[in-house]
Amino acid sequence: MAAKNAIPTIDLSPLRGASGTERREVARQIDAACTEIGFFIVTGHGISQDLITTARQQAIDFFALPDEEKMKVQRPPAKISRGYNWVGDRSVAYSMGQAAPPDIQEAFAFGPESVADLASRVDAASAKMYAPNIWPDRPADFKKIMLSYYGAMSDLASHVLRAMAASLGVGEAYFTDKFDRQASVARVIRYPAVTQPPLPGQLRAGTHTDYGIMTFVRGDDTPGGLQVKHRQGGWIDVHIPSDGFCCNIGDLMARWSNDRWVSTLHRVAVPPPGAVPTDRISLVFFQNPNPDTVIRCFESCVRPGETEKYPPITVAEHYLGKLMKAGHSRLDAKAEDALKAEHALTDAKRRESQTTQ
């Protein structure tokens, strides 16, 4: 059973032009949340509700396309975060070294646009994080709207980064030159309605930590949603308000802070027995620095008598290693065929329902 919701809520509106005292208070609240649980709800973020609603609808319209059309923009063989991931393609628990059935989700991912010049300026590993985007022909405005959403989320993340820098004692502008060529990733996800018992250990998204700096999530508040593992061992159901996002710290920021801030285990559960089967849509923004940035812990995060816990590592070295693991899932042929058959039947019923409405 999930523990009581203990995720703090932080109003970010003072980060856009308020006094230094008010901005420092927001920075203090972020520091406290990142130290205690690594998750917090944000309101006052400044993102247009119309843009959020439109992006969500574009995701719905894309996932409603026939499978053969979606597969035209399938993710590259290298499993970099671009294009379409079909149901059964990923198991994020593998990023933690845990074998698990594939996650019950399909997704579409994209990164910064117009990256050819950026890729030519970095090493081969870093260049992989500047892979070109793969866009579908339909919906007609999909690319335009999703890139607008990406830009808005990048702006929001930059405001939060300034507050984080202040709370870490490195000055508000510390991160500026480490994110001026950022390789952040947006992912829109559909968690299909669960109409059959899942495989043993199967979830909508397996237990994992995020790989990068921080993540912003806007997901439907339906049964079978986001859960966070508390330090006491219980699972906390996260209820994102209609005017907010959930934000959490990733592994790279925890490493950068010498584990002063925690990258916390989380998952997307399957709905409980008796819940009405329903799709769940989630809009996710993973913020990543320039891929050739070297992550070395802040001096302010090494207390007297302590040492740095981790050797320096580039963003690309860390991120790509995690990503390749998440893209690896093992199912025996019979189970995989059953999963694909269920997905095809569910989609057929969904499309039939849409044509009769």
Coordinates of C-alpha atoms in Angstrom, one line a residue:
M1 CA 0.0 0.0 0.0
A2 CA 1.3 3.5 -0.8
A3 CA 2.3 5.8 1.9
K4 CA 0.6 9.1 2.5
N5 CA 1.6 11.8 -0.1
A6 CA 4.6 13.6 1.4
I7 CA 5.8 15.3 -1.7
P8 CA 6.3 19.1 -0.9
T9 CA 4.8 21.8 -3.2
I10 CA 6.9 24.8 -4.2
D11 CA 5.6 28.0 -5.8
L12 CA 8.2 29.0 -8.4
S13 CA 6.6 32.3 -9.4
P14 CA 9.2 34.3 -7.3
L15 CA 12.0 33.0 -9.6
R16 CA 10.6 35.3 -12.3
G17 CA 11.5 38.8 -11.2
A18 CA 10.9 38.8 -7.4
S19 CA 13.3 40.1 -4.8
G20 CA 16.5 38.4 -3.9
T21 CA 15.0 37.4 -0.5
E22 CA 12.0 35.7 -2.1
R23 CA 14.2 33.9 -4.6
R24 CA 16.5 32.7 -1.8
E25 CA 13.5 31.3 0.0
V26 CA 12.5 29.3 -3.1
A27 CA 16.1 28.0 -3.3
R28 CA 15.9 27.0 0.3
Q29 CA 12.7 25.0 -0.3
I30 CA 14.2 23.3 -3.3
D31 CA 17.3 22.4 -1.3
A32 CA 15.2 20.9 1.5
A33 CA 13.1 18.8 -0.9
C34 CA 16.1 17.5 -2.9
T35 CA 17.9 16.6 0.3
E36 CA 14.9 14.8 1.9
I37 CA 13.2 13.0 -1.0
G38 CA 14.4 14.3 -4.3
F39 CA 10.9 15.1 -5.5
F40 CA 8.7 18.2 -5.4
I41 CA 5.5 19.5 -7.0
V42 CA 5.9 22.9 -8.7
T43 CA 3.2 25.5 -9.2
G44 CA 3.6 29.1 -10.5
H45 CA 5.8 27.7 -13.3
G46 CA 4.6 30.1 -16.0
I47 CA 3.9 27.4 -18.7
S48 CA 0.7 28.2 -20.6
Q49 CA -2.1 25.8 -19.8
D50 CA -3.2 26.0 -23.4
L51 CA 0.2 24.8 -24.5
I52 CA 0.1 21.9 -22.1
T53 CA -3.4 20.9 -23.1
T54 CA -2.6 21.2 -26.8
A55 CA 0.6 19.1 -26.4
R56 CA -1.3 16.4 -24.6
Q57 CA -4.0 16.2 -27.3
Q58 CA -1.3 16.0 -30.0
A59 CA 0.2 13.0 -28.1
I60 CA -3.3 11.4 -28.0
D61 CA -3.7 11.9 -31.7
F62 CA -0.3 10.4 -32.5
F63 CA -0.8 7.3 -30.4
A64 CA -4.2 6.8 -32.0
L65 CA -2.6 6.3 -35.4
P66 CA -2.3 2.8 -36.8
D67 CA 0.7 0.8 -35.5
E68 CA 2.2 0.6 -39.0
E69 CA 2.2 4.3 -39.4
K70 CA 3.8 4.9 -36.0
M71 CA 6.5 2.3 -36.8
K72 CA 7.6 4.5 -39.7
V73 CA 9.2 6.7 -37.1
Q74 CA 10.4 4.0 -34.8
R75 CA 13.4 4.7 -32.6
P76 CA 16.9 4.1 -34.1
P77 CA 18.6 0.7 -33.7
A78 CA 21.1 2.4 -31.2
K79 CA 18.0 2.9 -28.9
I80 CA 18.8 6.6 -28.5
S81 CA 15.9 8.7 -27.2
R82 CA 14.4 9.6 -30.6
G83 CA 11.2 8.5 -32.3
Y84 CA 8.7 5.9 -31.4
N85 CA 9.0 3.1 -28.8
W86 CA 6.3 0.5 -29.1
V87 CA 4.7 -1.5 -26.3
G88 CA 7.2 -4.1 -25.2
D89 CA 10.3 -2.2 -26.4
R90 CA 11.6 -0.9 -23.1
S91 CA 12.1 -2.0 -19.5
V92 CA 13.5 0.9 -17.5
A93 CA 14.2 -1.5 -14.5
Y94 CA 17.1 -2.8 -16.6
S95 CA 18.9 0.6 -16.1
M96 CA 19.1 -0.5 -12.4
G97 CA 20.5 -3.9 -13.3
Q98 CA 17.2 -5.6 -12.6
A99 CA 15.6 -8.1 -15.0
A100 CA 11.9 -7.3 -15.6
P101 CA 9.2 -7.7 -18.2
P102 CA 8.8 -4.9 -20.7
D103 CA 6.9 -1.8 -19.5
I104 CA 3.3 -1.4 -20.5
Q105 CA 3.7 1.8 -22.4
E106 CA 4.4 3.3 -25.8
A107 CA 6.2 6.6 -26.2
F108 CA 7.6 9.2 -28.6
A109 CA 10.8 11.0 -27.8
F110 CA 12.7 14.0 -29.3
G111 CA 15.6 16.3 -28.4
P112 CA 16.9 19.6 -29.6
E113 CA 16.3 20.5 -33.2
S114 CA 19.0 21.6 -35.7
V115 CA 21.8 19.8 -34.0
A116 CA 24.2 18.9 -36.9
D117 CA 26.6 21.7 -36.0
L118 CA 26.6 20.8 -32.3
A119 CA 27.4 17.1 -33.1
S120 CA 30.4 18.1 -35.2
R121 CA 31.9 20.0 -32.2
V122 CA 32.1 17.1 -29.7
D123 CA 33.5 13.6 -29.3
A124 CA 31.7 10.6 -30.8
A125 CA 30.0 9.6 -27.6
S126 CA 28.7 13.1 -26.9
A127 CA 27.5 13.4 -30.5
K128 CA 25.1 10.5 -30.0
M129 CA 23.1 12.7 -27.6
Y130 CA 22.6 15.1 -30.6
A131 CA 21.0 12.5 -32.8
P132 CA 18.6 14.1 -35.3
N133 CA 14.9 14.0 -34.4
I134 CA 12.5 11.7 -36.3
W135 CA 9.1 13.3 -36.9
P136 CA 5.8 11.8 -38.1
D137 CA 3.8 13.2 -41.0
R138 CA 0.7 13.2 -38.8
P139 CA -0.7 14.8 -36.8
A140 CA -0.1 17.9 -39.0
D141 CA 1.0 20.3 -36.2
F142 CA 2.8 17.6 -34.1
K143 CA 6.4 18.9 -34.7
K144 CA 5.5 22.5 -34.2
I145 CA 3.6 22.1 -31.0
M146 CA 6.1 19.6 -29.5
L147 CA 9.0 21.9 -30.2
S148 CA 7.1 24.8 -28.6
Y149 CA 6.5 22.6 -25.5
Y150 CA 10.2 21.6 -25.5
G151 CA 11.3 25.3 -25.6
A152 CA 8.9 26.3 -22.8
M153 CA 10.1 23.4 -20.5
S154 CA 13.7 24.4 -21.2
D155 CA 13.0 27.9 -20.1
L156 CA 11.3 26.6 -16.9
A157 CA 14.3 24.3 -16.2
S158 CA 16.7 27.2 -16.5
H159 CA 14.9 29.2 -13.8
V160 CA 15.0 26.2 -11.5
L161 CA 18.7 25.7 -12.2
R162 CA 19.5 29.2 -11.1
A163 CA 17.8 28.5 -7.8
M164 CA 19.5 25.2 -7.4
A165 CA 22.9 26.9 -8.0
A166 CA 22.2 29.4 -5.3
S167 CA 21.2 26.7 -2.9
L168 CA 24.4 24.8 -3.6
G169 CA 26.5 27.9 -2.9
V170 CA 28.0 28.2 -6.4
G171 CA 26.3 31.4 -7.7
E172 CA 23.1 31.6 -9.8
A173 CA 24.9 31.7 -13.1
Y174 CA 27.1 28.6 -12.5
F175 CA 25.1 26.3 -14.8
T176 CA 24.8 28.7 -17.7
D177 CA 27.7 27.6 -19.8
K178 CA 27.0 23.9 -19.0
F179 CA 23.6 24.0 -20.5
D180 CA 24.1 26.4 -23.5
R181 CA 24.3 23.3 -25.8
Q182 CA 22.0 21.1 -23.7
A183 CA 20.9 17.7 -24.9
S184 CA 17.6 17.5 -23.0
V185 CA 14.9 15.0 -24.1
A186 CA 11.1 15.3 -24.1
R187 CA 9.1 12.1 -24.1
V188 CA 5.3 11.8 -24.5
I189 CA 4.0 8.5 -23.1
R190 CA 0.8 6.6 -23.5
Y191 CA 0.1 3.9 -20.8
P192 CA -2.5 1.7 -22.4
A193 CA -5.6 0.7 -20.4
V194 CA -4.7 -2.6 -18.6
T195 CA -7.4 -5.0 -19.6
Q196 CA -5.6 -8.3 -18.8
P197 CA -3.5 -9.4 -15.8
P198 CA 0.1 -8.2 -16.3
L199 CA 3.0 -10.5 -16.4
P200 CA 4.7 -11.2 -13.0
G201 CA 6.6 -8.1 -12.0
Q202 CA 5.3 -6.0 -14.9
L203 CA 4.6 -2.3 -14.4
R204 CA 3.7 0.6 -16.6
A205 CA 7.2 1.8 -15.9
G206 CA 9.6 -0.4 -13.8
T207 CA 11.3 0.8 -10.7
H208 CA 14.2 3.1 -11.6
T209 CA 15.9 6.4 -11.0
D210 CA 16.2 9.0 -13.7
Y211 CA 19.6 9.4 -15.4
G212 CA 20.0 13.1 -15.9
I213 CA 19.8 16.4 -13.9
M214 CA 16.1 16.8 -13.3
T215 CA 12.8 15.7 -14.7
F216 CA 9.5 17.5 -15.1
V217 CA 6.4 15.3 -15.4
R218 CA 2.8 16.2 -16.2
G219 CA 0.7 13.0 -16.1
D220 CA -3.0 12.2 -15.9
D221 CA -4.1 11.7 -12.3
T222 CA -5.6 8.3 -12.8
P223 CA -5.2 4.9 -11.0
G224 CA -2.0 3.3 -12.0
G225 CA 0.1 6.5 -11.8
L226 CA 3.5 7.7 -10.5
Q227 CA 4.8 6.4 -7.2
V228 CA 7.9 7.4 -5.3
K229 CA 9.7 5.2 -2.8
H230 CA 10.1 6.9 0.6
R231 CA 13.2 6.5 2.7
Q232 CA 11.1 4.5 5.1
G233 CA 10.4 2.0 2.4
G234 CA 6.8 2.8 1.5
W235 CA 5.5 3.9 -1.9
I236 CA 4.0 7.4 -2.1
D237 CA 1.2 8.0 -4.7
V238 CA 2.0 11.3 -6.5
H239 CA -1.0 13.4 -7.4
I240 CA 0.0 16.2 -9.7
P241 CA -2.4 19.2 -9.5
S242 CA -4.0 20.5 -12.7
D243 CA -1.8 23.6 -12.5
G244 CA 1.5 21.9 -11.7
F245 CA 4.3 19.6 -12.6
C246 CA 6.2 17.0 -10.6
C247 CA 9.9 17.6 -10.6
N248 CA 12.6 15.2 -9.4
I249 CA 16.4 15.0 -9.3
G250 CA 18.3 12.5 -11.5
D251 CA 21.4 10.5 -11.0
L252 CA 23.7 13.1 -12.5
M253 CA 22.6 15.9 -10.1
A254 CA 22.9 13.5 -7.1
R255 CA 26.4 12.7 -8.3
W256 CA 27.2 16.4 -8.8
S257 CA 26.1 17.1 -5.3
N258 CA 28.1 14.2 -3.8
D259 CA 24.7 12.6 -2.8
R260 CA 23.7 15.7 -0.7
W261 CA 20.7 15.5 -3.0
V262 CA 19.0 12.2 -3.6
S263 CA 17.9 10.5 -6.8
T264 CA 15.0 8.5 -5.6
L265 CA 13.5 5.3 -6.9
H266 CA 10.1 5.6 -8.6
R267 CA 7.8 3.7 -10.8
V268 CA 4.5 3.9 -12.7
A269 CA 2.2 1.3 -11.2
V270 CA -0.5 -0.8 -12.8
P271 CA -4.0 0.1 -11.8
P272 CA -5.4 -1.7 -8.8
P273 CA -7.9 -4.5 -9.3
G274 CA -11.4 -3.1 -10.0
A275 CA -10.2 0.1 -11.5
V276 CA -11.9 1.2 -14.7
P277 CA -9.5 0.5 -17.5
T278 CA -8.3 3.8 -19.0
D279 CA -5.4 5.1 -20.9
R280 CA -3.0 7.4 -19.1
I281 CA -1.0 10.2 -21.0
S282 CA 2.2 11.7 -19.6
L283 CA 4.3 14.6 -20.8
V284 CA 7.9 14.3 -19.6
F285 CA 10.9 16.6 -19.9
F286 CA 14.4 15.2 -19.0
Q287 CA 16.9 18.0 -18.6
N288 CA 20.5 17.1 -19.6
P289 CA 23.5 19.3 -19.7
N290 CA 25.9 19.7 -22.7
P291 CA 26.9 16.1 -23.3
D292 CA 30.6 16.8 -23.0
T293 CA 30.2 18.5 -19.6
V294 CA 32.4 16.8 -16.9
I295 CA 30.4 16.0 -13.7
R296 CA 32.7 16.6 -10.7
C297 CA 31.2 17.2 -7.3
F298 CA 30.8 20.8 -6.0
E299 CA 33.4 21.7 -3.4
S300 CA 30.5 23.0 -1.2
C301 CA 29.1 19.5 -1.1
V302 CA 32.3 17.9 0.4
R303 CA 32.2 18.4 4.2
P304 CA 35.4 18.6 6.3
G305 CA 36.8 15.0 6.6
E306 CA 34.7 13.8 3.6
T307 CA 36.0 12.9 0.1
E308 CA 34.4 12.9 -3.3
K309 CA 32.3 9.8 -3.7
Y310 CA 32.6 9.5 -7.4
P311 CA 35.3 10.0 -10.1
P312 CA 34.6 12.6 -12.8
I313 CA 32.5 11.4 -15.7
T314 CA 31.1 13.1 -18.8
V315 CA 27.3 13.5 -19.2
A316 CA 27.4 11.3 -22.3
E317 CA 29.4 8.4 -20.6
H318 CA 26.8 8.2 -17.8
Y319 CA 23.6 8.8 -19.7
L320 CA 24.2 6.5 -22.7
G321 CA 25.3 3.7 -20.4
K322 CA 22.0 3.9 -18.6
L323 CA 20.0 4.3 -21.7
M324 CA 21.4 1.2 -23.4
K325 CA 20.4 -0.9 -20.4
A326 CA 16.9 0.4 -20.3
G327 CA 16.4 -0.5 -24.0
H328 CA 17.2 -4.1 -23.2
S329 CA 14.4 -6.4 -22.1
R330 CA 14.0 -10.1 -22.2
L331 CA 10.8 -12.0 -22.8
D332 CA 10.4 -15.5 -24.0
A333 CA 8.7 -15.7 -27.4
K334 CA 5.4 -16.9 -26.1
A335 CA 5.0 -14.1 -23.6
E336 CA 6.1 -11.5 -26.1
D337 CA 3.6 -12.7 -28.7
A338 CA 0.9 -12.6 -26.1
L339 CA 1.8 -9.0 -25.1
K340 CA 1.8 -7.9 -28.8
A341 CA -1.6 -9.6 -29.4
E342 CA -3.2 -7.9 -26.4
H343 CA -1.8 -4.5 -27.5
A344 CA -3.2 -5.0 -31.1
L345 CA -6.6 -6.0 -29.8
T346 CA -6.8 -3.1 -27.4
D347 CA -5.8 -0.6 -30.2
A348 CA -8.4 -2.2 -32.6
K349 CA -11.1 -1.7 -30.0
R350 CA -10.0 1.9 -29.3
R351 CA -10.1 2.8 -33.0
E352 CA -13.5 1.1 -33.5
S353 CA -14.8 3.1 -30.6
Q354 CA -13.5 6.3 -32.1
T355 CA -15.2 5.6 -35.5
T356 CA -18.6 5.1 -33.8
Q357 CA -18.5 8.2 -31.8

